């Protein structure tokens, strides 16, 4: 196989709609590994392979359109043998185009062939299909003791397709229907062959649909109508919130790709828009990921935060369960709909094993109120916020130092329940794993910010007693963190305190989140910021999750030395919060340069090797792309450089010493919401400074507080 074909086989192209997504290789085929068409964490299509005769076509190009709606694979034929008296097709005479999209949980595909030769040709188009109904966790490698059984398949009349059936151990019959717009010439098991008579210059088209039920037969009209609706819905999602434009085309491509990826991953739920975490492994509602994504984009698009808060409040835990790691008031970590979760083979049907999601939820509510001034929505959330805060208080009160800690309820749950949730991500300086319960340093920052948020909201509600109580809790927690986590000899915070009260004296990126929350003193924040910018952390592409030289450091690991764009963005926002705008600009520039090498789509994570002149960043082999909080990171990085805060409560815009990255002299923000108005903000480099100009689109230009 030639190198281009090999690369195409291992490339992944993804589409998503609602609770369905599809992963295929560059040829558009589904045939091995984690590829497939999935709905509700079940693989409905495990084989969808196209051939001309026995031969795989030669790939010319493969891409997903800029709006993330349509996958396109342009191919041509290799040498085809003659069929009967019809002339054989030499290499490169046929053009084959696969155009595919998802709409209303169904896959739609148009396969078009054109003969550019001088003689008529019969093209034997073969399509092999199958459905294994594997649970997502099986596809990820989980071994089950037993699984359900495949039932007899049903042929669609014509023969125009097939319906696969599977009865799970939960006694639910799941079906997958593949239908074609015309009858097959021949059917051999699960292989459908269509002998297409290709007259020179005349297009032949086959339409294909796949879903969990048969529905109407595919046709040109159905395909066109569904495609128009799919594009319309994606455009509507992409128009929400403000938009970023600049005088640098490459930077604009990054912003547009990130925006398109967020639109792709965002599902419209009853409670509003909700960004699913990532494809392929996490195309489902996650709590932590969605809250962070909402924080990253809050300044441009508050509607995401509103949808996330509404959904998480509606799914807040009401009962104690060690299996689900749930307790009243706790906010959901993850939800799944597959067979294994339904049977409780795993706890992830609705799982609460994230210690940080609950304080992050409260943090987001406070940030949303400040950004929008929408206190009516906060009033509706108030019971959920009280319940969430009560859970934080109970856990802190049970810890000798007053920290928010975690210990999983059962062995089926996650052993580490912060954002670095792999088994080896928390350890002592000598590499030993700590005894639980474990209090992570960044989680204390989230809890501190949550108490501060509740104090601010209580003040707005004229509840002075509660305001003082929560402000006092925040101050006590702040003092405890400064006392227990600070390593004076290293000028840095340790990653965690274990169940014996011993500090895990490890330098990680986690304290960057502490800066984001505003907990450290200015003096200590400066020391942390300075170290995060040293080569131990800063690779030239982003910030490592673990400092080089620490125990268990491995730049190819998941959490112990890799680069996570969302983590880098939070650290940069924390650095900028304490006024170190130049350092934030350096981090922004490195992330932008990394994005260029990843075709403007930052992955979930990549390897933490030092940047080498002339060489690209090193990909992590099984990273999700796109990933919501990786797509949101560029917006948080830009906000950190601009020093921009939008205060909806006061109706004003605050800008603190804005900077523009090198090579960008002008950034314009269009349609930024402030109260009931929309404004345009223009940042322009003027000599050595950056100025800001405001254009009102409503009744008045808002108040501006500018520190340059």
XYZ file of C-alpha atoms in Angstrom:
708
model
C 0.000 0.000 0.000
C 1.332 3.446 -0.886
C 2.164 5.915 1.956
C -0.814 8.167 1.166
C -3.247 5.254 1.388
C -1.673 4.088 4.648
C -2.005 7.577 6.132
C -5.652 7.741 5.039
C -6.409 4.431 6.731
C -5.172 5.759 10.069
C -6.678 9.248 9.763
C -9.949 9.942 11.550
C -12.783 12.103 10.260
C -15.666 12.777 12.616
C -19.248 13.983 12.335
C -21.756 14.537 15.137
C -25.438 15.268 15.561
C -27.179 15.167 18.925
C -26.355 11.857 20.620
C -24.951 10.314 17.431
C -21.472 10.551 15.998
C -19.500 8.834 13.266
C -15.765 8.169 12.979
C -14.323 6.939 9.675
C -10.954 6.780 7.953
C -9.848 8.969 5.066
C -11.596 6.739 2.503
C -14.846 7.187 4.412
C -14.738 3.537 5.471
C -15.720 2.112 8.832
C -13.802 -1.096 9.285
C -11.659 -1.451 12.390
C -10.592 -0.062 15.764
C -12.666 2.776 17.153
C -14.327 3.735 13.872
C -18.077 3.370 13.571
C -21.439 5.059 13.702
C -22.543 5.387 17.337
C -25.776 6.386 18.976
C -26.378 6.460 22.737
C -22.969 4.842 23.368
C -23.790 1.879 21.102
C -22.097 1.142 17.783
C -24.796 0.825 15.114
C -22.388 0.487 12.218
C -19.145 -1.429 12.709
C -18.461 -2.069 9.002
C -19.190 0.221 6.079
C -16.594 -0.436 3.411
C -16.715 0.622 -0.232
C -14.841 -1.107 -3.059
C -14.821 -1.062 -6.853
C -14.875 -4.769 -7.544
C -12.338 -6.260 -5.149
C -10.187 -3.115 -5.147
C -10.064 -0.144 -2.836
C -10.252 3.086 -4.852
C -7.279 5.447 -4.846
C -7.835 8.420 -2.552
C -7.415 11.904 -4.012
C -8.460 13.932 -0.962
C -10.525 13.731 2.194
C -11.900 16.549 4.313
C -14.740 17.770 6.464
C -16.241 21.076 5.339
C -15.362 24.204 7.333
C -18.736 24.148 9.086
C -18.133 20.537 10.262
C -21.313 19.335 8.528
C -20.212 17.263 5.502
C -17.412 14.717 5.049
C -16.085 14.550 1.484
C -13.805 11.862 0.020
C -12.708 12.238 -3.600
C -11.391 9.005 -5.109
C -10.577 7.458 -8.454
C -10.464 3.911 -9.723
C -7.520 1.647 -10.006
C -7.434 -0.724 -13.032
C -10.811 -2.452 -13.437
C -11.276 -5.709 -15.419
C -13.784 -5.813 -18.331
C -17.275 -7.079 -17.557
C -18.881 -8.895 -20.516
C -18.472 -6.811 -23.644
C -17.979 -3.495 -21.835
C -14.559 -1.856 -22.059
C -12.260 -2.086 -19.038
C -11.561 1.070 -17.058
C -7.944 2.159 -16.887
C -6.608 3.779 -13.729
C -7.915 7.306 -13.158
C -10.906 7.331 -15.503
C -13.620 7.223 -12.844
C -14.234 9.900 -10.247
C -15.951 8.642 -7.094
C -17.214 11.117 -4.492
C -18.564 10.186 -1.068
C -20.489 13.030 0.613
C -21.776 12.217 4.115
C -23.470 14.054 6.975
C -25.559 13.294 10.073
C -29.028 14.678 10.653
C -31.610 13.780 13.292
C -29.509 10.844 14.483
C -29.199 9.335 10.983
C -26.278 8.982 8.616
C -26.928 10.230 5.079
C -24.474 9.496 2.268
C -24.372 10.275 -1.428
C -22.024 8.158 -3.572
C -21.485 9.712 -6.987
C -19.566 8.213 -9.912
C -18.546 9.945 -13.127
C -16.882 8.317 -16.140
C -14.263 10.597 -17.751
C -13.253 7.993 -20.310
C -14.381 7.724 -23.928
C -16.291 4.424 -23.613
C -19.117 3.148 -21.442
C -18.043 1.159 -18.387
C -19.828 -1.129 -15.957
C -18.537 -0.319 -12.494
C -19.012 -3.026 -9.832
C -19.652 -0.938 -6.717
C -19.470 -3.163 -3.624
C -20.532 -2.051 -0.140
C -19.947 -4.277 2.880
C -21.939 -3.496 6.036
C -22.197 -4.861 9.571
C -23.365 -3.887 13.032
C -21.838 -5.357 16.195
C -23.800 -3.250 18.763
C -20.734 -2.970 20.961
C -21.002 -0.700 23.960
C -18.647 2.282 23.824
C -16.678 0.871 26.751
C -16.192 -2.402 24.859
C -14.878 -0.457 21.889
C -12.465 1.283 24.301
C -11.171 -2.130 25.388
C -13.336 -3.136 28.360
C -13.778 -6.927 28.503
C -17.220 -8.199 29.445
C -17.893 -11.559 31.059
C -20.906 -11.983 28.786
C -22.883 -10.016 26.244
C -26.225 -10.348 24.477
C -26.855 -12.094 21.193
C -27.229 -11.003 17.608
C -30.652 -11.832 16.181
C -31.443 -12.850 12.615
C -31.044 -9.952 10.233
C -33.955 -8.748 8.142
C -33.615 -7.878 4.465
C -35.235 -4.699 3.199
C -37.265 -5.446 0.110
C -35.670 -4.969 -3.238
C -33.064 -5.951 -1.944
C -32.680 -2.357 -0.732
C -30.748 -2.928 2.501
C -30.704 -4.793 5.779
C -31.828 -4.430 9.401
C -29.469 -5.812 12.056
C -30.834 -6.729 15.477
C -29.290 -7.393 18.881
C -30.892 -8.379 22.174
C -28.779 -7.090 25.053
C -28.406 -8.566 28.499
C -30.728 -5.753 29.591
C -33.394 -7.426 27.358
C -33.524 -4.359 25.108
C -33.594 -5.091 21.373
C -31.388 -2.620 19.519
C -31.639 -2.315 15.744
C -29.592 -0.784 12.968
C -30.993 -0.280 9.481
C -28.886 0.375 6.356
C -30.888 1.297 3.253
C -29.981 2.094 -0.373
C -31.831 4.204 -2.922
C -31.863 1.395 -5.484
C -31.905 -2.407 -5.345
C -28.598 -4.230 -5.275
C -27.698 -6.306 -8.309
C -26.331 -8.995 -6.049
C -26.275 -9.669 -2.309
C -23.716 -12.003 -0.767
C -24.248 -12.126 2.979
C -23.567 -8.560 4.115
C -22.020 -7.423 0.845
C -24.240 -5.454 -1.546
C -23.052 -5.100 -5.143
C -24.392 -2.548 -7.610
C -23.426 -2.872 -11.282
C -23.548 0.708 -12.500
C -23.559 1.424 -16.242
C -21.424 4.536 -16.585
C -21.831 6.409 -19.862
C -19.099 9.033 -20.400
C -20.070 12.379 -18.882
C -23.232 11.086 -17.191
C -23.335 11.028 -13.396
C -24.620 7.994 -11.473
C -25.618 8.393 -7.820
C -26.443 6.007 -5.000
C -27.948 7.319 -1.750
C -27.456 5.514 1.548
C -28.990 6.030 4.997
C -28.319 4.386 8.349
C -30.190 4.751 11.611
C -31.680 2.709 14.389
C -34.814 2.212 12.305
C -35.527 1.898 8.600
C -37.687 4.932 7.921
C -38.422 6.006 4.335
C -36.153 4.794 1.551
C -33.203 7.071 0.667
C -33.676 9.406 -2.289
C -32.201 12.533 -3.820
C -35.009 14.630 -2.372
C -34.567 13.267 1.164
C -30.821 13.794 0.945
C -31.121 17.410 -0.214
C -33.707 18.318 2.402
C -31.743 16.723 5.255
C -28.507 18.374 4.102
C -30.155 21.791 4.010
C -31.563 21.335 7.516
C -28.225 20.083 8.890
C -26.409 23.146 7.531
C -29.112 25.490 8.774
C -28.903 24.142 12.315
C -25.113 24.332 12.368
C -25.205 27.930 11.109
C -27.640 28.826 13.886
C -25.300 27.384 16.525
C -22.333 29.181 14.982
C -24.113 32.561 15.087
C -24.645 32.489 18.847
C -22.607 34.945 20.875
C -19.848 37.282 19.805
C -17.383 36.711 16.982
C -13.651 37.330 16.694
C -11.976 38.846 13.637
C -8.464 40.199 13.144
C -6.027 41.443 10.532
C -4.205 38.079 10.618
C -5.827 35.431 8.353
C -4.116 32.476 10.043
C -5.280 33.601 13.462
C -8.811 34.009 12.098
C -8.700 30.439 10.805
C -7.855 29.245 14.326
C -10.727 31.186 15.849
C -13.152 29.987 13.173
C -12.094 26.340 13.485
C -12.418 26.490 17.263
C -15.845 28.060 16.959
C -16.919 25.440 14.406
C -15.716 22.628 16.671
C -17.677 24.001 19.620
C -20.754 24.211 17.390
C -20.229 20.601 16.310
C -19.882 19.312 19.866
C -22.779 21.338 21.304
C -26.082 19.498 21.514
C -29.407 21.277 21.951
C -30.933 19.801 25.113
C -34.178 20.744 26.824
C -32.192 22.903 29.241
C -30.296 24.695 26.465
C -27.020 24.237 24.562
C -24.602 21.766 26.126
C -21.065 21.040 24.840
C -20.344 17.300 24.820
C -16.801 16.591 25.930
C -15.129 15.077 22.847
C -15.113 12.510 20.050
C -14.831 9.539 20.051
C -14.637 8.526 23.703
C -16.522 11.329 25.415
C -19.381 12.329 23.124
C -21.776 12.656 26.038
C -22.537 15.209 28.760
C -19.631 15.558 31.225
C -19.875 17.964 34.124
C -16.314 19.229 34.560
C -15.578 19.545 30.851
C -18.763 21.469 30.135
C -18.267 23.879 33.044
C -14.694 24.633 31.968
C -15.832 25.119 28.358
C -18.544 27.487 29.583
C -15.985 29.468 31.601
C -13.680 29.670 28.573
C -16.412 31.100 26.350
C -18.491 33.021 28.900
C -17.220 36.428 27.796
C -18.287 35.788 24.193
C -21.281 33.443 24.519
C -23.063 33.283 27.904
C -25.800 31.038 26.467
C -23.498 28.013 26.796
C -23.052 28.685 30.521
C -26.810 29.043 30.920
C -27.424 25.680 29.227
C -24.710 23.932 31.232
C -25.951 25.285 34.569
C -29.545 24.321 33.766
C -28.666 20.757 32.761
C -26.383 20.106 35.732
C -28.902 21.518 38.191
C -31.582 19.230 36.726
C -29.324 16.192 37.231
C -27.991 17.033 40.681
C -27.623 14.042 43.020
C -30.424 13.472 45.520
C -29.199 10.354 47.306
C -26.171 8.599 48.734
C -24.623 5.832 46.604
C -21.117 4.472 46.997
C -21.412 2.766 43.593
C -22.250 6.071 41.876
C -20.040 8.150 44.207
C -23.110 10.311 44.727
C -24.388 12.334 47.665
C -27.181 14.921 47.961
C -26.146 18.167 46.310
C -23.279 16.740 44.296
C -23.022 17.666 40.620
C -22.796 15.009 37.928
C -19.434 13.982 36.477
C -20.593 11.859 33.524
C -23.675 10.265 32.011
C -23.943 7.293 29.613
C -26.787 5.482 27.841
C -25.220 2.219 26.725
C -26.022 -1.333 27.727
C -23.145 -1.698 30.189
C -24.195 1.397 32.114
C -27.848 0.321 32.072
C -26.842 -3.023 33.600
C -24.568 -1.296 36.148
C -21.569 -3.228 34.943
C -20.012 0.225 35.234
C -21.259 3.182 37.313
C -21.305 5.717 34.500
C -25.023 5.767 33.661
C -25.101 8.858 35.849
C -21.866 9.059 37.772
C -20.831 11.639 40.365
C -17.169 10.724 40.931
C -15.689 14.152 40.309
C -14.683 16.123 43.387
C -14.258 19.351 41.428
C -17.474 19.498 39.384
C -19.618 20.744 42.280
C -17.483 23.768 43.224
C -16.928 24.494 39.526
C -20.714 24.534 39.073
C -21.064 27.133 41.834
C -18.120 29.113 40.424
C -19.764 29.190 37.008
C -23.061 30.408 38.447
C -21.286 33.318 40.113
C -19.328 34.123 36.968
C -22.504 33.935 34.857
C -24.298 36.362 37.173
C -21.425 38.862 36.974
C -21.131 38.502 33.191
C -24.826 38.828 32.368
C -26.633 40.382 35.329
C -29.260 37.662 34.818
C -30.282 37.346 38.467
C -33.689 35.880 37.574
C -31.958 32.749 36.237
C -29.746 32.598 39.341
C -32.903 32.764 41.468
C -34.207 29.665 39.681
C -30.863 27.952 40.304
C -30.698 29.001 43.937
C -31.978 25.732 45.493
C -29.417 23.760 43.474
C -26.663 26.196 44.452
C -27.579 25.906 48.138
C -27.580 22.122 47.911
C -24.238 22.059 46.071
C -22.638 24.429 48.572
C -23.988 22.387 51.475
C -22.249 19.305 50.047
C -18.949 21.219 49.778
C -19.349 22.390 53.383
C -20.064 18.874 54.678
C -16.968 17.419 53.039
C -14.764 20.291 54.213
C -16.104 19.980 57.760
C -15.164 16.280 57.795
C -11.554 17.038 56.834
C -9.159 17.919 59.664
C -7.707 20.825 57.670
C -11.023 21.977 56.222
C -10.178 20.844 52.691
C -12.485 19.484 49.985
C -11.191 15.924 49.496
C -12.273 12.689 47.817
C -12.116 8.898 48.146
C -14.007 6.671 45.752
C -16.872 4.650 47.152
C -16.161 1.367 45.330
C -13.431 -0.155 43.191
C -15.497 0.350 40.030
C -15.279 4.120 40.422
C -12.467 6.480 39.506
C -9.503 6.276 41.854
C -8.528 9.897 41.173
C -11.408 12.335 40.934
C -9.862 15.608 39.865
C -9.342 16.593 36.244
C -6.183 14.464 36.158
C -8.197 11.305 36.744
C -5.764 8.618 35.546
C -4.587 6.198 38.216
C -0.989 7.451 38.360
C -1.586 11.214 38.298
C -1.312 11.947 42.031
C 1.770 10.842 43.988
C 4.417 11.838 46.503
C 7.790 13.299 45.567
C 9.361 9.831 45.627
C 6.667 8.405 43.319
C 4.621 6.649 46.034
C 0.874 6.796 45.654
C -0.829 8.624 48.525
C -3.253 7.281 51.058
C -6.771 8.708 50.712
C -8.825 10.759 51.133
C -6.926 13.150 48.859
C -7.228 16.933 48.785
C -6.032 18.372 45.456
C -4.587 21.863 45.429
C -6.651 23.197 42.502
C -9.874 21.822 44.010
C -9.300 23.990 47.076
C -9.084 26.936 44.703
C -12.415 25.968 43.139
C -14.003 25.622 46.598
C -12.572 29.014 47.625
C -14.015 30.600 44.488
C -17.344 28.837 45.070
C -17.647 30.276 48.587
C -16.710 33.720 47.263
C -19.335 33.383 44.519
C -22.021 32.415 47.012
C -21.060 35.365 49.216
C -21.421 37.742 46.250
C -24.750 36.234 45.243
C -26.018 36.380 48.829
C -25.102 40.065 48.966
C -27.094 40.662 45.775
C -30.010 38.844 47.421
C -29.609 41.105 50.522
C -28.814 38.115 52.731
C -26.020 39.648 54.803
C -25.731 36.784 57.295
C -25.126 34.197 54.562
C -22.799 36.591 52.771
C -20.601 36.926 55.855
C -20.682 33.167 56.552
C -19.521 32.212 53.054
C -16.924 34.982 52.914
C -15.577 33.693 56.225
C -15.382 30.153 54.894
C -13.489 31.366 51.843
C -10.989 33.243 54.012
C -10.417 30.247 56.300
C -9.889 27.917 53.359
C -7.501 30.404 51.767
C -5.422 30.532 54.943
C -5.370 26.737 55.244
C -4.168 26.315 51.650
C -1.411 28.896 52.096
C -0.315 27.136 55.268
C -0.496 23.509 54.146
C 0.232 23.441 50.407
C 2.987 26.044 50.084
C 6.542 24.672 49.703
C 8.770 27.509 50.855
C 11.970 25.774 49.760
C 10.618 25.393 46.195
C 8.550 28.560 45.951
C 5.580 26.541 44.702
C 2.461 24.710 45.849
C 2.342 20.916 46.226
C -0.168 18.945 44.198
C -2.156 17.378 47.054
C -2.467 16.564 50.751
C -3.046 12.882 51.517
C -5.209 11.148 54.095
C -2.469 11.368 56.737
C -2.179 15.103 56.224
C 1.134 14.749 54.375
C 1.866 17.021 51.446
C 2.544 15.483 48.043
C 5.481 17.789 47.335
C 5.251 17.565 43.557
C 5.433 20.483 41.119
C 2.559 20.212 38.664
C 0.451 22.603 36.601
C -2.392 22.354 39.138
C -1.376 25.517 41.058
C -1.943 27.472 37.846
C -5.658 26.800 38.446
C -5.207 28.175 41.956
C -4.099 31.456 40.352
C -7.142 31.355 38.056
C -9.320 31.259 41.174
C -7.461 34.173 42.785
C -6.510 32.364 46.007
C -2.716 32.962 46.375
C -1.135 36.150 47.637
C 0.369 38.369 44.944
C 3.885 37.472 46.068
C 3.320 33.731 45.864
C 1.361 34.011 42.632
C 4.355 35.772 41.059
C 6.641 32.899 42.075
C 4.247 30.310 40.630
C 3.847 32.282 37.404
C 7.610 32.607 37.059
C 8.140 28.850 37.436
C 5.344 27.972 35.015
C 7.208 29.973 32.386
C 10.523 28.128 32.924
C 11.619 25.257 30.623
C 10.584 22.754 33.308
C 6.966 23.558 32.401
C 6.925 25.667 29.244
C 7.924 23.595 26.219
C 7.479 26.267 23.567
C 4.154 24.656 22.568
C 2.330 24.957 25.893
C 2.638 24.091 29.575
C 3.353 20.569 30.798
C 1.019 19.040 33.350
C 4.071 17.978 35.398
C 7.427 19.683 35.709
C 10.342 18.004 34.017
C 12.450 16.126 36.566
C 9.602 15.157 38.903
C 8.947 11.532 39.802
C 6.769 9.765 37.200
C 7.494 12.507 34.655
C 6.858 11.218 31.138
C 6.110 13.607 28.252
C 4.226 10.782 26.474
C 1.928 10.034 29.429
C -1.688 11.049 29.756
C -1.307 13.421 32.711
C 2.318 13.318 33.890
C 4.132 15.636 31.513
C 1.842 16.002 28.489
C 0.316 19.304 27.334
C -3.426 19.848 27.672
C -4.593 23.037 25.914
C -7.385 23.681 28.426
C -4.909 23.352 31.308
C -2.505 25.704 29.540
C -5.371 28.178 29.034
C -6.431 28.104 32.695
C -2.847 28.616 33.814
C -2.442 31.542 31.395
C -5.683 33.080 32.682
C -4.371 32.699 36.230
C -1.047 34.280 35.314
C -2.870 37.169 33.636
C -5.185 37.630 36.615
C -2.179 38.662 38.673
C -1.085 41.159 36.040
C 1.579 39.148 34.210
C 0.112 39.956 30.801
C 3.378 39.499 28.882
C 3.729 35.922 30.136
C 0.110 35.209 29.159
C 0.883 36.543 25.693
C 3.851 34.148 25.408
C 1.624 31.204 26.313
C -0.983 32.357 23.792
C 1.637 32.566 21.043
C 2.980 29.084 21.764
C -0.522 27.567 21.687
C -1.307 29.354 18.420
C 1.884 28.053 16.838
C 1.030 24.535 18.011
C -2.440 24.867 16.489
C -0.906 25.677 13.107
C 0.789 22.270 13.109
C -2.464 20.540 14.111
C -4.343 22.081 11.166
C -5.883 24.685 13.488
C -7.612 22.064 15.683
C -5.915 21.672 19.051
C -6.287 18.083 20.290
C -7.353 16.986 23.747
C -3.647 16.696 24.610
C -0.271 16.235 22.959
C 3.168 15.148 24.090
C 5.221 17.405 26.323
C 8.519 17.229 24.491
C 10.636 20.366 24.265
C 10.129 22.398 21.117
C 12.800 21.791 18.502
C 13.402 24.376 15.797
C 11.880 23.274 12.494
C 10.023 20.296 14.018
C 6.281 20.081 14.824
C 4.714 19.218 18.194
C 4.328 15.500 18.840
C 0.781 14.131 18.784
C -0.628 11.907 21.523
C -1.833 8.838 19.612
C -5.364 8.414 21.019
C -6.292 12.003 21.857
C -9.869 13.068 21.199
C -10.304 15.547 18.340
C -12.301 17.656 18.514
C -12.466 18.133 22.284
C -14.683 20.853 23.750
C -12.327 22.379 26.283
C -9.442 22.220 23.816
C -11.629 24.112 21.314
C -12.553 26.607 24.047
C -8.945 27.220 25.128
C -8.125 29.766 22.362
C -10.919 32.037 23.578
C -9.697 31.975 27.174
C -6.134 32.611 25.981
C -7.287 35.585 23.907
C -9.272 37.024 26.810
C -6.169 36.701 29.009
C -4.104 38.716 26.528
C -6.764 41.401 26.123
C -7.304 41.747 29.878
C -11.022 41.965 29.168
C -13.864 41.529 31.655
C -17.513 42.267 30.917
C -19.578 43.186 33.983
C -23.265 42.764 33.289
C -24.224 43.731 36.832
C -22.676 47.175 36.444
C -23.194 47.416 32.698
C -19.543 48.138 32.017
C -16.504 46.816 30.200
C -13.207 46.543 32.066
C -9.893 46.312 30.221
C -6.589 45.985 32.050
C -3.336 46.587 30.117
C -4.343 44.790 26.915
C -1.760 43.145 24.713
C -1.890 41.701 21.228
C 0.294 38.747 20.259
C 3.143 39.366 17.874
C 1.994 39.559 14.256
C -1.545 40.661 15.154
C -2.139 44.413 15.118
C -5.915 44.490 15.312
C -8.620 42.306 16.859
C -12.294 43.139 16.547
C -15.003 41.527 18.672
C -18.410 41.656 16.974
C -21.821 41.453 18.653
C -20.648 41.127 22.255
C -23.707 40.979 24.515
C -23.968 43.479 27.365
C -27.384 43.596 28.956
C -29.893 43.980 26.162
C -27.389 45.634 23.843
C -24.712 44.417 21.458
C -21.390 46.165 21.088
C -18.339 45.873 18.871
C -14.937 46.151 20.564
C -11.833 47.039 18.589
C -8.342 46.409 19.984
C -5.631 48.101 17.913
C -1.896 48.369 18.358
C -0.837 52.021 18.552
C 2.940 52.383 18.736
C 3.978 50.322 21.779
C 0.526 50.171 23.361
C -2.813 48.591 22.560
C -5.865 50.798 22.540
C -9.521 49.799 22.719
C -12.460 51.418 20.946
C -16.156 50.723 21.552
C -19.044 51.013 19.120
C -22.536 50.710 20.571
C -25.304 48.827 18.780
C -28.001 49.582 21.307
C -29.247 52.689 23.048
C -25.951 53.658 24.674
C -22.270 52.906 24.485
C -21.414 51.131 27.748
C -19.124 52.519 30.424
C -15.515 51.532 29.903
C -12.792 51.245 32.507
C -9.467 51.060 30.679
C -6.067 50.654 32.253
C -3.371 50.778 29.589
